């Protein structure tokens, strides 16, 4: 990562180890590159925050699925996670920084079914979808969560939406929830744009996204340094440079 940095001498923690992040594999545009040469919006923000805090970090050299990532943080075997929504359960074992972006989700359906679902509100889709796919460990905000709760046993969970694409095309589910813009980009890259579309009425801002820090493996002082590092890059312009870089590259105006 090559962004020029000018950090305040206020910072901060006496870190006695590199903070360990679970490598998620590619999740464009948020996580890209490789575990030893990470790139992407979330990774560049994390790198700038940790450097500003006075700490160091690295990623695991193997891919850690999100649900496993959270469990390892609960056990204190991993230190960091980006792209995290706050939940009461997670707050029991992790500190959460102030938000650094928002998150958007949508339901993806077969193109041939798009007109069938378009007349209905998100709340009405409960009675129209016989099944819906989600990912283990993911949380989708209050509005989408209400729909999933209403659907009950009709919700089918997998480890990655890579698995939900063939399930949708194979008629085993009626739709699945994906994150924006990542899942739209995946569909286009895999050549499924003529078969799968997001349902416009289902686009939801799920709320704030944070960096998580395991409570079991880190002190409150280290967390305060990470929090101060985020405040520092927001005040000195580095955060805005990162956001602009990815906004320009992907023509996305919401983060």
PDB file of C-alpha atoms in Angstrom:
ATOM      1  CA  UNK A   1       0.000   0.000   0.000  1.00  0.00           C
ATOM      2  CA  UNK A   2       1.571   3.204  -1.130  1.00  0.00           C
ATOM      3  CA  UNK A   3      -0.562   6.029   0.238  1.00  0.00           C
ATOM      4  CA  UNK A   4       1.594   8.745   1.743  1.00  0.00           C
ATOM      5  CA  UNK A   5       1.018   9.071   5.473  1.00  0.00           C
ATOM      6  CA  UNK A   6       1.634  11.764   8.030  1.00  0.00           C
ATOM      7  CA  UNK A   7       0.737  10.499  11.469  1.00  0.00           C
ATOM      8  CA  UNK A   8       0.422  12.341  14.753  1.00  0.00           C
ATOM      9  CA  UNK A   9       3.085  11.767  17.424  1.00  0.00           C
ATOM     10  CA  UNK A  10       0.238  11.240  19.919  1.00  0.00           C
ATOM     11  CA  UNK A  11       0.019   7.600  18.925  1.00  0.00           C
ATOM     12  CA  UNK A  12      -0.021   5.394  21.062  1.00  0.00           C
ATOM     13  CA  UNK A  13      -0.082   1.782  22.127  1.00  0.00           C
ATOM     14  CA  UNK A  14       2.691  -0.401  23.424  1.00  0.00           C
ATOM     15  CA  UNK A  15       1.902  -3.328  21.162  1.00  0.00           C
ATOM     16  CA  UNK A  16       3.920  -6.416  22.020  1.00  0.00           C
ATOM     17  CA  UNK A  17       2.911  -8.381  18.908  1.00  0.00           C
ATOM     18  CA  UNK A  18       1.614  -7.923  15.364  1.00  0.00           C
ATOM     19  CA  UNK A  19      -2.182  -7.871  15.400  1.00  0.00           C
ATOM     20  CA  UNK A  20      -3.452 -10.910  13.496  1.00  0.00           C
ATOM     21  CA  UNK A  21      -6.221 -10.543  10.939  1.00  0.00           C
ATOM     22  CA  UNK A  22      -7.990 -13.539   9.414  1.00  0.00           C
ATOM     23  CA  UNK A  23      -7.438 -13.504   5.642  1.00  0.00           C
ATOM     24  CA  UNK A  24     -10.819 -13.742   3.928  1.00  0.00           C
ATOM     25  CA  UNK A  25      -9.659 -14.258   0.362  1.00  0.00           C
ATOM     26  CA  UNK A  26     -10.813 -11.884  -2.361  1.00  0.00           C
ATOM     27  CA  UNK A  27     -13.906  -9.834  -1.574  1.00  0.00           C
ATOM     28  CA  UNK A  28     -13.626  -7.070  -4.161  1.00  0.00           C
ATOM     29  CA  UNK A  29     -13.544  -4.101  -3.710  1.00  0.00           C
ATOM     30  CA  UNK A  30     -13.037  -4.456   0.044  1.00  0.00           C
ATOM     31  CA  UNK A  31     -10.428  -7.219   0.237  1.00  0.00           C
ATOM     32  CA  UNK A  32      -8.084  -7.927  -2.675  1.00  0.00           C
ATOM     33  CA  UNK A  33      -4.512  -8.956  -3.383  1.00  0.00           C
ATOM     34  CA  UNK A  34      -2.934 -11.687  -1.261  1.00  0.00           C
ATOM     35  CA  UNK A  35      -2.508 -12.278   2.452  1.00  0.00           C
ATOM     36  CA  UNK A  36       1.045 -10.912   2.359  1.00  0.00           C
ATOM     37  CA  UNK A  37       0.242  -8.078  -0.079  1.00  0.00           C
ATOM     38  CA  UNK A  38      -3.308  -7.069   0.841  1.00  0.00           C
ATOM     39  CA  UNK A  39      -5.240  -4.433  -1.073  1.00  0.00           C
ATOM     40  CA  UNK A  40      -8.832  -3.250  -1.281  1.00  0.00           C
ATOM     41  CA  UNK A  41     -10.736  -0.505   0.512  1.00  0.00           C
ATOM     42  CA  UNK A  42     -11.045  -2.267   3.878  1.00  0.00           C
ATOM     43  CA  UNK A  43      -7.450  -3.468   3.861  1.00  0.00           C
ATOM     44  CA  UNK A  44      -6.060  -0.031   3.025  1.00  0.00           C
ATOM     45  CA  UNK A  45      -8.118   1.560   5.782  1.00  0.00           C
ATOM     46  CA  UNK A  46      -7.017  -1.123   8.254  1.00  0.00           C
ATOM     47  CA  UNK A  47      -3.389  -0.657   7.293  1.00  0.00           C
ATOM     48  CA  UNK A  48      -3.578   3.111   7.739  1.00  0.00           C
ATOM     49  CA  UNK A  49      -5.411   2.798  11.074  1.00  0.00           C
ATOM     50  CA  UNK A  50      -2.984   0.281  12.552  1.00  0.00           C
ATOM     51  CA  UNK A  51       0.064   2.253  11.420  1.00  0.00           C
ATOM     52  CA  UNK A  52      -1.411   5.406  12.951  1.00  0.00           C
ATOM     53  CA  UNK A  53      -2.015   3.543  16.217  1.00  0.00           C
ATOM     54  CA  UNK A  54       1.646   2.646  16.561  1.00  0.00           C
ATOM     55  CA  UNK A  55       0.931  -1.071  16.146  1.00  0.00           C
ATOM     56  CA  UNK A  56       1.621  -3.538  13.338  1.00  0.00           C
ATOM     57  CA  UNK A  57      -0.541  -6.238  11.768  1.00  0.00           C
ATOM     58  CA  UNK A  58      -0.534  -9.161   9.388  1.00  0.00           C
ATOM     59  CA  UNK A  59      -3.006 -11.648   7.949  1.00  0.00           C
ATOM     60  CA  UNK A  60      -3.166 -15.403   8.235  1.00  0.00           C
ATOM     61  CA  UNK A  61      -1.633 -17.247   5.291  1.00  0.00           C
ATOM     62  CA  UNK A  62      -4.769 -19.362   4.868  1.00  0.00           C
ATOM     63  CA  UNK A  63      -8.306 -18.272   4.044  1.00  0.00           C
ATOM     64  CA  UNK A  64     -10.554 -18.034   7.113  1.00  0.00           C
ATOM     65  CA  UNK A  65     -14.324 -18.149   6.405  1.00  0.00           C
ATOM     66  CA  UNK A  66     -16.257 -15.379   8.149  1.00  0.00           C
ATOM     67  CA  UNK A  67     -18.072 -17.568  10.674  1.00  0.00           C
ATOM     68  CA  UNK A  68     -14.772 -19.206  11.642  1.00  0.00           C
ATOM     69  CA  UNK A  69     -13.096 -15.783  11.767  1.00  0.00           C
ATOM     70  CA  UNK A  70     -15.620 -14.628  14.366  1.00  0.00           C
ATOM     71  CA  UNK A  71     -15.221 -17.787  16.423  1.00  0.00           C
ATOM     72  CA  UNK A  72     -11.431 -17.428  16.467  1.00  0.00           C
ATOM     73  CA  UNK A  73     -11.810 -13.840  17.627  1.00  0.00           C
ATOM     74  CA  UNK A  74     -14.109 -14.984  20.415  1.00  0.00           C
ATOM     75  CA  UNK A  75     -11.428 -17.480  21.474  1.00  0.00           C
ATOM     76  CA  UNK A  76      -8.682 -14.848  21.259  1.00  0.00           C
ATOM     77  CA  UNK A  77      -6.840 -16.701  18.491  1.00  0.00           C
ATOM     78  CA  UNK A  78      -7.319 -13.825  16.023  1.00  0.00           C
ATOM     79  CA  UNK A  79      -7.125 -10.126  16.869  1.00  0.00           C
ATOM     80  CA  UNK A  80      -8.768  -8.194  14.051  1.00  0.00           C
ATOM     81  CA  UNK A  81     -11.690  -8.164  11.668  1.00  0.00           C
ATOM     82  CA  UNK A  82     -12.817  -5.518   9.209  1.00  0.00           C
ATOM     83  CA  UNK A  83     -16.239  -5.147   7.599  1.00  0.00           C
ATOM     84  CA  UNK A  84     -18.041  -5.949  10.861  1.00  0.00           C
ATOM     85  CA  UNK A  85     -21.554  -4.962  11.889  1.00  0.00           C
ATOM     86  CA  UNK A  86     -22.174  -4.464  15.603  1.00  0.00           C
ATOM     87  CA  UNK A  87     -24.314  -7.059  17.360  1.00  0.00           C
ATOM     88  CA  UNK A  88     -24.825  -7.657  21.065  1.00  0.00           C
ATOM     89  CA  UNK A  89     -23.378 -11.152  20.744  1.00  0.00           C
ATOM     90  CA  UNK A  90     -20.186  -9.928  19.086  1.00  0.00           C
ATOM     91  CA  UNK A  91     -19.833  -7.071  21.594  1.00  0.00           C
ATOM     92  CA  UNK A  92     -19.471  -9.688  24.337  1.00  0.00           C
ATOM     93  CA  UNK A  93     -16.071 -10.722  22.980  1.00  0.00           C
ATOM     94  CA  UNK A  94     -14.887  -7.827  20.789  1.00  0.00           C
ATOM     95  CA  UNK A  95     -14.321  -4.092  20.900  1.00  0.00           C
ATOM     96  CA  UNK A  96     -15.820  -2.071  18.035  1.00  0.00           C
ATOM     97  CA  UNK A  97     -14.268   1.085  16.643  1.00  0.00           C
ATOM     98  CA  UNK A  98     -16.372   3.977  15.495  1.00  0.00           C
ATOM     99  CA  UNK A  99     -17.809   3.216  12.037  1.00  0.00           C
ATOM    100  CA  UNK A 100     -15.662   3.712   8.966  1.00  0.00           C
ATOM    101  CA  UNK A 101     -18.278   2.993   6.291  1.00  0.00           C
ATOM    102  CA  UNK A 102     -21.824   1.722   5.779  1.00  0.00           C
ATOM    103  CA  UNK A 103     -22.970  -1.525   4.226  1.00  0.00           C
ATOM    104  CA  UNK A 104     -25.647  -2.333   1.673  1.00  0.00           C
ATOM    105  CA  UNK A 105     -27.318  -5.653   0.922  1.00  0.00           C
ATOM    106  CA  UNK A 106     -29.901  -6.839  -1.593  1.00  0.00           C
ATOM    107  CA  UNK A 107     -31.743  -9.975  -2.612  1.00  0.00           C
ATOM    108  CA  UNK A 108     -30.595 -11.574  -5.868  1.00  0.00           C
ATOM    109  CA  UNK A 109     -33.115 -13.532  -7.933  1.00  0.00           C
ATOM    110  CA  UNK A 110     -33.309 -15.236 -11.320  1.00  0.00           C
ATOM    111  CA  UNK A 111     -33.859 -12.727 -14.122  1.00  0.00           C
ATOM    112  CA  UNK A 112     -36.924 -14.603 -15.308  1.00  0.00           C
ATOM    113  CA  UNK A 113     -38.542 -14.090 -11.882  1.00  0.00           C
ATOM    114  CA  UNK A 114     -37.724 -10.400 -11.578  1.00  0.00           C
ATOM    115  CA  UNK A 115     -41.090  -9.142 -12.834  1.00  0.00           C
ATOM    116  CA  UNK A 116     -42.895 -11.571 -10.521  1.00  0.00           C
ATOM    117  CA  UNK A 117     -41.316 -10.055  -7.399  1.00  0.00           C
ATOM    118  CA  UNK A 118     -41.081  -6.394  -8.460  1.00  0.00           C
ATOM    119  CA  UNK A 119     -44.635  -5.387  -7.402  1.00  0.00           C
ATOM    120  CA  UNK A 120     -44.052  -6.399  -3.771  1.00  0.00           C
ATOM    121  CA  UNK A 121     -42.428  -4.554  -0.907  1.00  0.00           C
ATOM    122  CA  UNK A 122     -39.555  -6.131   0.972  1.00  0.00           C
ATOM    123  CA  UNK A 123     -41.932  -6.931   3.827  1.00  0.00           C
ATOM    124  CA  UNK A 124     -44.323  -8.710   1.459  1.00  0.00           C
ATOM    125  CA  UNK A 125     -41.624 -10.983   0.025  1.00  0.00           C
ATOM    126  CA  UNK A 126     -41.975 -13.297   3.027  1.00  0.00           C
ATOM    127  CA  UNK A 127     -45.112 -14.743   1.457  1.00  0.00           C
ATOM    128  CA  UNK A 128     -43.684 -14.817  -2.072  1.00  0.00           C
ATOM    129  CA  UNK A 129     -40.279 -16.486  -1.590  1.00  0.00           C
ATOM    130  CA  UNK A 130     -40.408 -20.183  -0.772  1.00  0.00           C
ATOM    131  CA  UNK A 131     -36.719 -20.143   0.252  1.00  0.00           C
ATOM    132  CA  UNK A 132     -33.798 -17.753   0.528  1.00  0.00           C
ATOM    133  CA  UNK A 133     -30.032 -18.250   0.818  1.00  0.00           C
ATOM    134  CA  UNK A 134     -27.741 -16.536   3.330  1.00  0.00           C
ATOM    135  CA  UNK A 135     -24.157 -16.943   4.531  1.00  0.00           C
ATOM    136  CA  UNK A 136     -23.157 -18.378   7.910  1.00  0.00           C
ATOM    137  CA  UNK A 137     -21.932 -15.704  10.308  1.00  0.00           C
ATOM    138  CA  UNK A 138     -23.316 -12.759   8.315  1.00  0.00           C
ATOM    139  CA  UNK A 139     -25.752 -10.268   9.736  1.00  0.00           C
ATOM    140  CA  UNK A 140     -27.947  -8.218   7.399  1.00  0.00           C
ATOM    141  CA  UNK A 141     -29.401  -5.456   9.553  1.00  0.00           C
ATOM    142  CA  UNK A 142     -32.753  -5.049  11.235  1.00  0.00           C
ATOM    143  CA  UNK A 143     -34.942  -4.732   8.128  1.00  0.00           C
ATOM    144  CA  UNK A 144     -33.565  -7.783   6.322  1.00  0.00           C
ATOM    145  CA  UNK A 145     -33.312  -9.597   9.649  1.00  0.00           C
ATOM    146  CA  UNK A 146     -37.063  -9.181  10.151  1.00  0.00           C
ATOM    147  CA  UNK A 147     -37.705 -10.829   6.784  1.00  0.00           C
ATOM    148  CA  UNK A 148     -35.380 -13.728   7.626  1.00  0.00           C
ATOM    149  CA  UNK A 149     -37.017 -14.207  11.008  1.00  0.00           C
ATOM    150  CA  UNK A 150     -40.431 -14.359   9.343  1.00  0.00           C
ATOM    151  CA  UNK A 151     -39.163 -16.948   6.843  1.00  0.00           C
ATOM    152  CA  UNK A 152     -37.839 -19.191   9.599  1.00  0.00           C
ATOM    153  CA  UNK A 153     -36.883 -22.636   8.305  1.00  0.00           C
ATOM    154  CA  UNK A 154     -37.115 -21.441   4.714  1.00  0.00           C
ATOM    155  CA  UNK A 155     -33.728 -19.724   5.206  1.00  0.00           C
ATOM    156  CA  UNK A 156     -30.861 -21.848   3.884  1.00  0.00           C
ATOM    157  CA  UNK A 157     -27.310 -21.043   5.018  1.00  0.00           C
ATOM    158  CA  UNK A 158     -24.041 -21.689   3.206  1.00  0.00           C
ATOM    159  CA  UNK A 159     -20.468 -20.573   3.798  1.00  0.00           C
ATOM    160  CA  UNK A 160     -20.252 -18.409   0.671  1.00  0.00           C
ATOM    161  CA  UNK A 161     -22.565 -16.968  -1.955  1.00  0.00           C
ATOM    162  CA  UNK A 162     -20.399 -18.819  -4.447  1.00  0.00           C
ATOM    163  CA  UNK A 163     -22.551 -21.767  -3.357  1.00  0.00           C
ATOM    164  CA  UNK A 164     -25.800 -19.824  -3.572  1.00  0.00           C
ATOM    165  CA  UNK A 165     -25.356 -18.993  -7.260  1.00  0.00           C
ATOM    166  CA  UNK A 166     -25.699 -22.624  -8.463  1.00  0.00           C
ATOM    167  CA  UNK A 167     -28.434 -23.208  -5.891  1.00  0.00           C
ATOM    168  CA  UNK A 168     -30.398 -20.282  -7.329  1.00  0.00           C
ATOM    169  CA  UNK A 169     -29.861 -21.322 -10.947  1.00  0.00           C
ATOM    170  CA  UNK A 170     -30.695 -24.916 -10.028  1.00  0.00           C
ATOM    171  CA  UNK A 171     -34.070 -23.818  -8.569  1.00  0.00           C
ATOM    172  CA  UNK A 172     -33.126 -24.951  -5.051  1.00  0.00           C
ATOM    173  CA  UNK A 173     -33.665 -21.443  -3.642  1.00  0.00           C
ATOM    174  CA  UNK A 174     -35.735 -18.505  -4.898  1.00  0.00           C
ATOM    175  CA  UNK A 175     -33.144 -15.862  -4.017  1.00  0.00           C
ATOM    176  CA  UNK A 176     -30.164 -15.093  -1.840  1.00  0.00           C
ATOM    177  CA  UNK A 177     -28.897 -12.079   0.082  1.00  0.00           C
ATOM    178  CA  UNK A 178     -25.688 -10.494  -1.173  1.00  0.00           C
ATOM    179  CA  UNK A 179     -23.506  -7.556  -0.212  1.00  0.00           C
ATOM    180  CA  UNK A 180     -23.106  -4.548  -2.479  1.00  0.00           C
ATOM    181  CA  UNK A 181     -21.222  -3.877  -4.611  1.00  0.00           C
ATOM    182  CA  UNK A 182     -19.308  -7.150  -4.157  1.00  0.00           C
ATOM    183  CA  UNK A 183     -22.008  -9.650  -5.123  1.00  0.00           C
ATOM    184  CA  UNK A 184     -23.136  -7.622  -8.142  1.00  0.00           C
ATOM    185  CA  UNK A 185     -19.532  -7.549  -9.328  1.00  0.00           C
ATOM    186  CA  UNK A 186     -19.181 -11.300  -8.801  1.00  0.00           C
ATOM    187  CA  UNK A 187     -22.257 -11.997 -10.946  1.00  0.00           C
ATOM    188  CA  UNK A 188     -20.932  -9.807 -13.752  1.00  0.00           C
ATOM    189  CA  UNK A 189     -17.436 -11.310 -13.624  1.00  0.00           C
ATOM    190  CA  UNK A 190     -18.761 -14.877 -13.673  1.00  0.00           C
ATOM    191  CA  UNK A 191     -20.924 -14.126 -16.706  1.00  0.00           C
ATOM    192  CA  UNK A 192     -24.293 -14.526 -14.967  1.00  0.00           C
ATOM    193  CA  UNK A 193     -25.650 -11.012 -15.603  1.00  0.00           C
ATOM    194  CA  UNK A 194     -28.167 -12.422 -18.097  1.00  0.00           C
ATOM    195  CA  UNK A 195     -29.420 -14.933 -15.502  1.00  0.00           C
ATOM    196  CA  UNK A 196     -29.272 -13.219 -12.094  1.00  0.00           C
ATOM    197  CA  UNK A 197     -30.249  -9.693 -11.013  1.00  0.00           C
ATOM    198  CA  UNK A 198     -30.672  -7.854  -7.753  1.00  0.00           C
ATOM    199  CA  UNK A 199     -34.241  -7.023  -6.814  1.00  0.00           C
ATOM    200  CA  UNK A 200     -34.312  -3.186  -6.640  1.00  0.00           C
ATOM    201  CA  UNK A 201     -36.895  -2.995  -3.845  1.00  0.00           C
ATOM    202  CA  UNK A 202     -34.674  -5.146  -1.656  1.00  0.00           C
ATOM    203  CA  UNK A 203     -31.646  -2.819  -1.506  1.00  0.00           C
ATOM    204  CA  UNK A 204     -31.118  -1.989   2.176  1.00  0.00           C
ATOM    205  CA  UNK A 205     -28.541   0.056   4.050  1.00  0.00           C
ATOM    206  CA  UNK A 206     -27.773  -2.258   6.973  1.00  0.00           C
ATOM    207  CA  UNK A 207     -25.993   0.460   8.934  1.00  0.00           C
ATOM    208  CA  UNK A 208     -22.530   1.091  10.248  1.00  0.00           C
ATOM    209  CA  UNK A 209     -19.427  -1.025   9.619  1.00  0.00           C
ATOM    210  CA  UNK A 210     -16.555  -1.223  12.100  1.00  0.00           C
ATOM    211  CA  UNK A 211     -13.155  -2.712  12.814  1.00  0.00           C
ATOM    212  CA  UNK A 212     -13.403  -5.384  15.522  1.00  0.00           C
ATOM    213  CA  UNK A 213     -10.670  -6.188  18.051  1.00  0.00           C
ATOM    214  CA  UNK A 214     -10.738  -9.332  20.191  1.00  0.00           C
ATOM    215  CA  UNK A 215     -11.112  -8.554  23.907  1.00  0.00           C
ATOM    216  CA  UNK A 216      -9.488 -11.803  24.973  1.00  0.00           C
ATOM    217  CA  UNK A 217      -6.215 -11.232  23.106  1.00  0.00           C
ATOM    218  CA  UNK A 218      -5.937  -7.442  23.420  1.00  0.00           C
ATOM    219  CA  UNK A 219      -6.012  -4.837  26.155  1.00  0.00           C
ATOM    220  CA  UNK A 220      -8.357  -1.880  26.315  1.00  0.00           C
ATOM    221  CA  UNK A 221      -5.305   0.330  25.765  1.00  0.00           C
ATOM    222  CA  UNK A 222      -4.572  -1.323  22.421  1.00  0.00           C
ATOM    223  CA  UNK A 223      -8.199  -0.819  21.418  1.00  0.00           C
ATOM    224  CA  UNK A 224      -8.014   2.860  22.375  1.00  0.00           C
ATOM    225  CA  UNK A 225      -4.937   3.201  20.181  1.00  0.00           C
ATOM    226  CA  UNK A 226      -6.758   1.600  17.217  1.00  0.00           C
ATOM    227  CA  UNK A 227      -9.726   3.902  17.806  1.00  0.00           C
ATOM    228  CA  UNK A 228      -7.398   6.908  17.947  1.00  0.00           C
ATOM    229  CA  UNK A 229      -5.678   5.715  14.768  1.00  0.00           C
ATOM    230  CA  UNK A 230      -9.007   5.795  12.932  1.00  0.00           C
ATOM    231  CA  UNK A 231      -9.701   9.300  14.231  1.00  0.00           C
ATOM    232  CA  UNK A 232      -6.226  10.358  13.115  1.00  0.00           C
ATOM    233  CA  UNK A 233      -6.560   9.216   9.501  1.00  0.00           C
ATOM    234  CA  UNK A 234      -9.990  10.830   9.288  1.00  0.00           C
ATOM    235  CA  UNK A 235      -8.566  14.147  10.448  1.00  0.00           C
ATOM    236  CA  UNK A 236      -5.383  14.181   8.353  1.00  0.00           C
ATOM    237  CA  UNK A 237      -7.006  13.358   4.980  1.00  0.00           C
ATOM    238  CA  UNK A 238      -5.694   9.820   4.516  1.00  0.00           C
ATOM    239  CA  UNK A 239      -9.140   8.266   4.991  1.00  0.00           C
ATOM    240  CA  UNK A 240     -10.669  10.568   2.363  1.00  0.00           C
ATOM    241  CA  UNK A 241      -7.891   9.693  -0.105  1.00  0.00           C
ATOM    242  CA  UNK A 242      -8.614   5.987   0.270  1.00  0.00           C
ATOM    243  CA  UNK A 243     -12.358   6.480  -0.184  1.00  0.00           C
ATOM    244  CA  UNK A 244     -11.805   8.656  -3.256  1.00  0.00           C
ATOM    245  CA  UNK A 245      -9.421   6.110  -4.777  1.00  0.00           C
ATOM    246  CA  UNK A 246     -12.058   3.357  -4.688  1.00  0.00           C
ATOM    247  CA  UNK A 247     -14.976   5.644  -5.519  1.00  0.00           C
ATOM    248  CA  UNK A 248     -13.165   6.726  -8.678  1.00  0.00           C
ATOM    249  CA  UNK A 249     -12.064   3.199  -9.589  1.00  0.00           C
ATOM    250  CA  UNK A 250     -15.462   1.533  -9.161  1.00  0.00           C
ATOM    251  CA  UNK A 251     -17.842   4.457  -9.785  1.00  0.00           C
ATOM    252  CA  UNK A 252     -19.454   3.792  -6.404  1.00  0.00           C
ATOM    253  CA  UNK A 253     -20.637   6.826  -4.465  1.00  0.00           C
ATOM    254  CA  UNK A 254     -21.786   5.044  -1.288  1.00  0.00           C
ATOM    255  CA  UNK A 255     -19.500   3.348   1.211  1.00  0.00           C
TER     256      UNK A 255
END
